Amino acid sequence: MKERQGGFLISKIKQIGGRRFDKILQEKNIDAFNGAQGKILYVLWQGGKMTATEISKKSGLAKTTLTAMLARMQEQGLIRIEENANDRRSALVCLTEKAASLKDKYDGVTKEIEDIYYKGFTNEEIDRFENCLKRILKNLEENA
């Protein structure tokens, strides 16, 4: 039986891709956020205000990790915490104007890393690959 390496390869891609993403940020003199904070910003750019629990689910970051990151991002002026009128036990994380103004720069870095990831792939190959990744993610979420 052939040895499967999917998990190992995904982990290695994540590690090397993260380093490359941070290097692109550095090359473009973007120091307002790092790659890990970019995940949080991305989730908020897509979904608007949300609780830390929602951000954790959407970003895949552990809640304990996220709490420290959110505190740092608040100090940096990237996010603010608002009272949640619907649930007083939880607060809402919101983007500041500073963070909103960084979206175009983030999109440029994302496009650059995407071009590296998919160099030599056809659109059909990319679609198939991403569909497979979505299936793997669904399997993992169902067994969490």
N, CA, C and O of each residue as an XYZ file, in Angstrom:
576
protein
N       0.842     -1.188      0.000
C       0.000      0.000      0.000
C       0.888      1.253      0.000
O       1.859      1.341      0.751
N       0.540      2.201     -0.843
C       1.315      3.425     -0.990
C       1.141      4.315      0.246
O       0.033      4.489      0.754
N       2.249      4.867      0.709
C       2.211      5.776      1.851
C       1.602      7.107      1.410
O       2.021      7.677      0.403
N       0.623      7.598      2.154
C      -0.030      8.875      1.858
C       0.643      9.986      2.633
O       0.970      9.818      3.807
N       0.851     11.106      1.994
C       1.579     12.214      2.613
C       0.781     13.514      2.661
O       1.353     14.571      2.926
N      -0.519     13.461      2.412
C      -1.336     14.675      2.329
C      -1.186     15.601      3.522
O      -0.937     16.795      3.358
N      -1.337     15.054      4.722
C      -1.234     15.882      5.922
C       0.137     16.519      6.068
O       0.257     17.702      6.388
N       1.167     15.722      5.829
C       2.538     16.232      5.910
C       2.760     17.339      4.886
O       3.335     18.380      5.206
N       2.302     17.114      3.646
C       2.501     18.099      2.588
C       1.747     19.400      2.884
O       2.281     20.490      2.681
N       0.505     19.280      3.365
C      -0.275     20.475      3.710
C       0.429     21.249      4.814
O       0.518     22.475      4.750
N       0.928     20.552      5.821
C       1.633     21.194      6.924
C       2.883     21.917      6.434
O       3.157     23.045      6.844
N       3.635     21.266      5.561
C       4.863     21.859      5.027
C       4.545     23.076      4.147
O       5.240     24.090      4.211
N       3.498     22.971      3.333
C       3.068     24.099      2.494
C       2.667     25.278      3.375
O       3.019     26.423      3.091
N       1.934     24.994      4.439
C       1.514     26.050      5.367
C       2.722     26.746      5.978
O       2.762     27.974      6.060
N       3.697     25.969      6.402
C       4.886     26.522      7.045
C       5.704     27.374      6.068
O       6.033     28.522      6.366
N       6.027     26.813      4.916
C       6.844     27.532      3.931
C       6.056     28.698      3.340
O       6.605     29.781      3.138
N       4.774     28.477      3.064
C       3.927     29.547      2.534
C       3.817     30.718      3.499
O       3.829     31.874      3.077
N       3.710     30.425      4.794
C       3.644     31.481      5.803
C       4.912     32.305      5.843
O       4.868     33.530      5.958
N       6.048     31.622      5.748
C       7.334     32.337      5.730
C       7.447     33.212      4.481
O       7.918     34.347      4.550
N       7.016     32.678      3.351
C       7.083     33.438      2.098
C       6.147     34.644      2.140
O       6.487     35.723      1.654
N       4.957     34.447      2.730
C       3.987     35.537      2.876
C       4.608     36.660      3.708
O       4.532     37.830      3.334
N       5.225     36.298      4.840
C       5.869     37.297      5.695
C       7.011     37.998      4.964
O       7.232     39.194      5.154
N       7.734     37.256      4.130
C       8.839     37.856      3.367
C       8.299     38.872      2.353
O       8.893     39.932      2.158
N       7.180     38.548      1.714
C       6.572     39.490      0.764
C       6.122     40.750      1.503
O       6.308     41.861      1.006
N       5.530     40.581      2.686
C       5.140     41.748      3.490
C       6.362     42.630      3.753
O       6.300     43.853      3.624
N       7.463     41.993      4.121
C       8.697     42.715      4.422
C       9.222     43.418      3.171
O       9.619     44.582      3.233
N       9.225     42.717      2.041
C       9.718     43.296      0.782
C       8.902     44.517      0.374
O       9.433     45.453     -0.222
N       7.620     44.506      0.693
C       6.731     45.614      0.331
C       6.635     46.662      1.442
O       5.817     47.579      1.377
N       7.490     46.507      2.467
C       7.507     47.432      3.604
C       6.143     47.567      4.278
O       5.750     48.652      4.707
N       5.434     46.449      4.360
C       4.155     46.430      5.070
C       4.437     45.885      6.465
O       4.662     44.689      6.650
N       4.421     46.785      7.436
C       4.727     46.360      8.791
C       3.553     46.586      9.750
O       3.702     46.444     10.963
N       2.394     46.936      9.202
C       1.220     47.197     10.044
C       0.634     45.909     10.619
O      -0.062     45.935     11.635
N       0.919     44.783      9.965
C       0.432     43.488     10.445
C       1.361     42.400      9.944
O       2.104     42.593      8.981
N       1.311     41.229     10.619
C       2.084     40.080     10.154
C       1.135     39.072      9.511
O      -0.078     39.283      9.479
N       1.688     37.989      9.007
C       0.876     36.999      8.301
C      -0.218     36.404      9.161
O      -1.340     36.211      8.692
N       0.095     36.111     10.417
C      -0.906     35.532     11.319
C      -2.032     36.530     11.577
O      -3.203     36.151     11.597
N      -1.689     37.793     11.772
C      -2.711     38.813     11.968
C      -3.523     39.008     10.683
O      -4.703     39.356     10.728
N      -2.877     38.779      9.549
C      -3.573     38.884      8.268
C      -4.748     37.928      8.173
O      -5.762     38.248      7.552
N      -4.620     36.746      8.789
C      -5.744     35.797      8.802
C      -6.958     36.398      9.493
O      -8.087     36.267      9.019
N      -6.713     37.055     10.612
C      -7.798     37.668     11.377
C      -8.397     38.826     10.585
O      -9.617     38.961     10.494
N      -7.533     39.654     10.017
C      -8.019     40.772      9.207
C      -8.849     40.260      8.033
O      -9.910     40.808      7.735
N      -8.371     39.217      7.373
C      -9.094     38.638      6.233
C     -10.506     38.225      6.643
O     -11.480     38.543      5.961
N     -10.603     37.516      7.762
C     -11.912     37.063      8.242
C     -12.826     38.262      8.508
O     -14.006     38.236      8.158
N     -12.283     39.301      9.123
C     -13.093     40.487      9.428
C     -13.440     41.275      8.163
O     -14.540     41.818      8.060
N     -12.514     41.346      7.199
C     -12.828     42.010      5.929
C     -13.964     41.292      5.219
O     -14.791     41.930      4.567
N     -14.014     39.969      5.339
C     -15.067     39.189      4.680
C     -16.392     39.283      5.416
O     -17.449     39.385      4.793
N     -16.335     39.247      6.753
C     -17.573     39.093      7.513
C     -18.002     40.251      8.376
O     -19.074     40.194      8.978
N     -17.210     41.298      8.462
C     -17.579     42.423      9.320
C     -17.413     42.093     10.794
O     -16.622     41.223     11.159
N     -18.153     42.784     11.628
C     -18.059     42.585     13.077
C     -18.401     41.150     13.447
O     -19.350     40.574     12.914
N     -17.618     40.569     14.370
C     -17.946     39.231     14.861
C     -17.285     38.979     16.203
O     -16.385     39.709     16.618
N     -17.743     37.942     16.866
C     -17.174     37.581     18.163
C     -15.850     36.853     17.962
O     -15.538     36.388     16.866
N     -15.084     36.765     19.037
C     -13.813     36.034     18.980
C     -14.059     34.568     18.651
O     -13.260     33.949     17.948
N     -15.148     34.011     19.148
C     -15.477     32.607     18.847
C     -15.709     32.420     17.349
O     -15.241     31.443     16.765
N     -16.422     33.346     16.732
C     -16.660     33.259     15.285
C     -15.353     33.400     14.508
O     -15.123     32.680     13.536
N     -14.502     34.326     14.938
C     -13.206     34.511     14.271
C     -12.374     33.243     14.404
O     -11.722     32.824     13.448
N     -12.393     32.636     15.576
C     -11.651     31.397     15.812
C     -12.108     30.303     14.851
O     -11.279     29.617     14.253
N     -13.416     30.138     14.701
C     -13.961     29.111     13.802
C     -13.596     29.383     12.353
O     -13.218     28.465     11.626
N     -13.705     30.635     11.928
C     -13.463     30.972     10.529
C     -11.979     30.991     10.164
O     -11.620     30.709      9.021
N     -11.113     31.324     11.131
C      -9.675     31.420     10.845
C      -8.923     30.130     11.149
O      -7.833     29.901     10.624
N      -9.512     29.286     12.003
C      -8.828     28.066     12.414
C      -7.842     28.295     13.552
O      -7.148     27.367     13.967
N      -7.775     29.522     14.060
C      -6.870     29.829     15.172
C      -7.510     29.415     16.495
O      -8.707     29.614     16.699
N      -6.718     28.848     17.379
C      -7.217     28.465     18.701
C      -7.627     29.717     19.465
O      -7.002     30.769     19.336
N      -8.678     29.592     20.256
C      -9.199     30.760     20.982
C      -8.150     31.369     21.909
O      -8.095     32.590     22.051
N      -7.320     30.544     22.539
C      -6.288     31.070     23.436
C      -5.252     31.887     22.656
O      -4.818     32.942     23.118
N      -4.864     31.409     21.497
C      -3.931     32.130     20.626
C      -4.576     33.425     20.149
O      -3.947     34.484     20.135
N      -5.828     33.318     19.764
C      -6.559     34.452     19.212
C      -6.684     35.588     20.220
O      -6.537     36.755     19.856
N      -6.950     35.266     21.468
C      -7.138     36.289     22.496
C      -5.901     37.182     22.604
O      -6.021     38.407     22.637
N      -4.724     36.578     22.660
C      -3.481     37.350     22.740
C      -3.259     38.168     21.470
O      -2.819     39.316     21.534
N      -3.563     37.577     20.322
C      -3.379     38.284     19.054
C      -4.320     39.484     18.954
O      -3.926     40.549     18.479
N      -5.560     39.307     19.402
C      -6.526     40.407     19.351
C      -6.095     41.557     20.257
O      -6.245     42.725     19.898
N      -5.560     41.226     21.426
C      -5.077     42.268     22.334
C      -3.956     43.070     21.672
O      -3.927     44.297     21.757
N      -3.044     42.371     21.018
C      -1.924     43.034     20.322
C      -2.445     43.888     19.162
O      -1.976     45.006     18.951
N      -3.406     43.363     18.421
C      -3.964     44.101     17.284
C      -4.727     45.342     17.752
O      -4.754     46.358     17.058
N      -5.339     45.253     18.922
C      -6.020     46.419     19.484
C      -4.996     47.497     19.851
O      -5.220     48.681     19.599
N      -3.881     47.085     20.441
C      -2.798     48.020     20.773
C      -2.241     48.693     19.513
O      -1.853     49.861     19.542
N      -2.210     47.941     18.412
C      -1.681     48.458     17.143
C      -2.690     49.334     16.404
O      -2.363     49.928     15.376
N      -3.904     49.416     16.921
C      -4.928     50.233     16.277
C      -5.587     49.584     15.076
O      -6.167     50.277     14.241
N      -5.507     48.247     14.972
C      -6.107     47.535     13.843
C      -7.556     47.137     14.101
O      -8.365     47.057     13.177
N      -7.870     46.889     15.368
C      -9.237     46.484     15.719
C      -9.685     47.263     16.956
O      -8.875     47.849     17.675
N     -10.986     47.249     17.177
C     -11.542     47.756     18.429
C     -12.587     46.746     18.900
O     -13.147     45.995     18.102
N     -12.831     46.741     20.167
C     -13.795     45.821     20.763
C     -15.040     46.620     21.134
O     -14.952     47.646     21.809
N     -16.190     46.145     20.689
C     -17.459     46.807     20.985
C     -18.347     45.886     21.802
O     -18.219     44.663     21.740
N     -19.231     46.474     22.552
C     -20.228     45.700     23.287
C     -21.168     45.043     22.282
O     -21.539     45.650     21.278
N     -21.544     43.814     22.558
C     -22.466     43.075     21.705
C     -23.881     43.280     22.248
O     -24.236     42.718     23.284
N     -24.676     44.073     21.561
C     -26.040     44.374     22.016
C     -26.911     43.118     22.062
O     -27.865     43.053     22.838
N     -26.590     42.122     21.238
C     -27.381     40.888     21.186
C     -27.014     39.895     22.284
O     -27.820     39.038     22.645
N     -25.805     40.009     22.811
C     -25.340     39.067     23.831
C     -24.293     39.762     24.705
O     -23.138     39.906     24.304
N     -24.696     40.182     25.875
C     -23.818     40.957     26.767
C     -22.624     40.146     27.266
O     -21.669     40.724     27.784
N     -22.658     38.807     27.121
C     -21.549     37.969     27.573
C     -20.393     37.957     26.586
O     -19.282     37.558     26.935
N     -20.645     38.388     25.364
C     -19.575     38.388     24.368
C     -19.452     39.773     23.737
O     -20.423     40.524     23.653
N     -18.253     40.087     23.303
C     -17.982     41.369     22.655
C     -17.795     41.141     21.161
O     -17.561     40.018     20.713
N     -17.900     42.208     20.411
C     -17.692     42.138     18.969
C     -16.344     42.760     18.613
O     -15.971     43.811     19.134
N     -15.636     42.101     17.731
C     -14.364     42.608     17.225
C     -14.667     43.336     15.921
O     -15.321     42.793     15.031
N     -14.185     44.570     15.820
C     -14.451     45.407     14.648
C     -13.141     45.946     14.089
O     -12.182     46.170     14.828
N     -13.114     46.146     12.799
C     -11.949     46.745     12.156
C     -11.946     48.253     12.374
O     -13.001     48.885     12.426
N     -10.762     48.817     12.499
C     -10.625     50.280     12.534
C     -10.454     50.777     11.102
O     -10.295     49.989     10.170
N     -10.490     52.088     10.947
C     -10.223     52.673      9.629
C      -8.827     52.295      9.150
O      -8.611     52.042      7.965
N      -7.883     52.262     10.088
C      -6.502     51.886      9.746
C      -6.480     50.509      9.092
O      -5.845     50.323      8.054
N      -7.172     49.543      9.698
C      -7.201     48.180      9.147
C      -7.937     48.144      7.813
O      -7.509     47.457      6.886
N      -9.029     48.874      7.715
C      -9.795     48.899      6.461
C      -8.927     49.433      5.323
O      -9.043     48.982      4.184
N      -8.058     50.397      5.635
C      -7.212     51.000      4.597
C      -6.095     50.067      4.135
O      -5.457     50.329      3.115
N      -5.851     48.982      4.873
C      -4.780     48.044      4.522
C      -5.238     46.920      3.587
O      -4.417     46.142      3.101
N      -6.537     46.837      3.337
C      -7.072     45.708      2.569
C      -6.448     45.597      1.175
O      -6.115     44.494      0.741
N      -6.284     46.708      0.474
C      -5.706     46.645     -0.873
C      -4.275     46.112     -0.849
O      -3.883     45.339     -1.723
N      -3.490     46.527      0.158
C      -2.120     46.024      0.283
C      -2.142     44.514      0.555
O      -1.375     43.757     -0.039
N      -3.026     44.094      1.452
C      -3.153     42.673      1.776
C      -3.544     41.889      0.518
O      -2.976     40.833      0.238
N      -4.511     42.409     -0.232
C      -4.947     41.731     -1.458
C      -3.796     41.585     -2.447
O      -3.691     40.566     -3.131
N      -2.929     42.600     -2.528
C      -1.770     42.525     -3.417
C      -0.799     41.428     -3.003
O      -0.273     40.703     -3.847
N      -0.564     41.310     -1.693
C       0.327     40.268     -1.188
C      -0.302     38.899     -1.421
O       0.379     37.954     -1.819
N      -1.592     38.799     -1.175
C      -2.310     37.541     -1.385
C      -2.236     37.112     -2.847
O      -2.039     35.933     -3.142
N      -2.392     38.060     -3.755
C      -2.310     37.753     -5.190
C      -0.907     37.257     -5.539
O      -0.753     36.322     -6.324
N       0.101     37.880     -4.961
C       1.480     37.477     -5.244
C       1.753     36.049     -4.753
O       2.369     35.254     -5.463
N       1.298     35.731     -3.547
C       1.529     34.384     -3.012
C       0.696     33.365     -3.790
O       1.135     32.237     -4.013
N      -0.499     33.768     -4.197
C      -1.352     32.884     -5.000
C      -0.671     32.559     -6.335
O      -0.724     31.419     -6.797
N      -0.041     33.547     -6.946
C       0.679     33.322     -8.208
C       1.825     32.330     -8.010
O       2.109     31.521     -8.894
N       2.482     32.392     -6.851
C       3.551     31.440     -6.550
C       2.960     30.043     -6.365
O       3.460     29.071     -6.931
N       1.894     29.948     -5.569
C       1.254     28.649     -5.305
C       0.832     27.953     -6.603
O       1.075     26.761     -6.790
N       0.204     28.711     -7.481
C      -0.461     28.094     -8.630
C       0.315     28.229     -9.951
O      -0.251     28.037    -11.027
N       1.583     28.552     -9.865
C       2.417     28.661    -11.070
C       2.374     27.327    -11.833
O       2.642     26.267    -11.267
N       2.035     27.399    -13.112
C       2.010     26.203    -13.949
C       0.711     25.404    -13.873
O       0.585     24.382    -14.547
N      -0.248     25.841    -13.076
C      -1.534     25.140    -12.964
C      -2.565     25.779    -13.890
O      -2.567     26.995    -14.085
N      -3.431     24.959    -14.451
C      -4.557     25.498    -15.212
C      -5.665     25.871    -14.231
O      -5.658     25.431    -13.082
N      -6.615     26.682    -14.686
C      -7.757     27.039    -13.834
C      -8.530     25.794    -13.414
O      -9.006     25.708    -12.282
N      -8.654     24.838    -14.317
C      -9.367     23.591    -14.003
C      -8.637     22.813    -12.902
O      -9.274     22.274    -11.998
N      -7.318     22.753    -12.976
C      -6.530     22.064    -11.938
C      -6.686     22.762    -10.584
O      -6.818     22.112     -9.547
N      -6.668     24.092    -10.616
C      -6.831     24.851     -9.369
C      -8.206     24.585     -8.765
O      -8.325     24.366     -7.559
N      -9.247     24.602     -9.602
C     -10.609     24.335     -9.108
C     -10.703     22.944     -8.491
O     -11.271     22.783     -7.410
N     -10.150     21.934     -9.169
C     -10.189     20.565     -8.636
C      -9.432     20.469     -7.313
O      -9.911     19.868     -6.351
N      -8.252     21.068     -7.283
C      -7.424     21.052     -6.086
C      -8.155     21.705     -4.914
O      -8.219     21.135     -3.825
N      -8.703     22.890     -5.136
C      -9.396     23.596     -4.057
C     -10.646     22.839     -3.606
O     -10.981     22.851     -2.422
N     -11.333     22.184     -4.533
C     -12.485     21.366     -4.144
C     -12.052     20.199     -3.258
O     -12.745     19.852     -2.301
N     -10.915     19.601     -3.575
C     -10.381     18.518     -2.727
C     -10.034     19.045     -1.341
O     -10.335     18.399     -0.337
N      -9.406     20.209     -1.282
C      -9.065     20.794      0.013
C     -10.323     21.083      0.832
O     -10.342     20.857      2.042
N     -11.363     21.577      0.184
C     -12.630     21.853      0.881
C     -13.238     20.565      1.436
O     -13.801     20.555      2.530
N     -13.118     19.494      0.680
C     -13.625     18.199      1.169
C     -12.831     17.724      2.378
O     -13.409     17.224      3.343
N     -11.506     17.876      2.334
C     -10.660     17.492      3.474
C     -11.037     18.328      4.686
O     -11.185     17.798      5.787
N     -11.194     19.632      4.489
C     -11.566     20.518      5.587
C     -12.913     20.105      6.180
O     -13.070     20.066      7.401
N     -13.866     19.804      5.332
C     -15.197     19.372      5.806
C     -15.066     18.081      6.626
O     -15.684     17.954      7.684
N     -14.271     17.135      6.146
C     -14.060     15.879      6.883
C     -13.480     16.170      8.267
O     -13.911     15.592      9.265
N     -12.502     17.069      8.313
C     -11.874     17.386      9.597
C     -12.855     18.080     10.537
O     -12.911     17.771     11.728
N     -13.622     19.013      9.996
C     -14.593     19.733     10.832
C     -15.682     18.808     11.369
O     -16.151     18.982     12.494
N     -16.075     17.839     10.574
C     -17.102     16.886     11.013
C     -16.580     15.948     12.100
O     -17.365     15.361     12.846
N     -15.278     15.809     12.188
C     -14.681     14.902     13.173
C     -13.906     15.648     14.251
O     -13.067     15.064     14.937
N     -14.190     16.947     14.399
C     -13.471     17.755     15.404
C     -13.934     17.434     16.810
O     -13.437     18.018     17.772
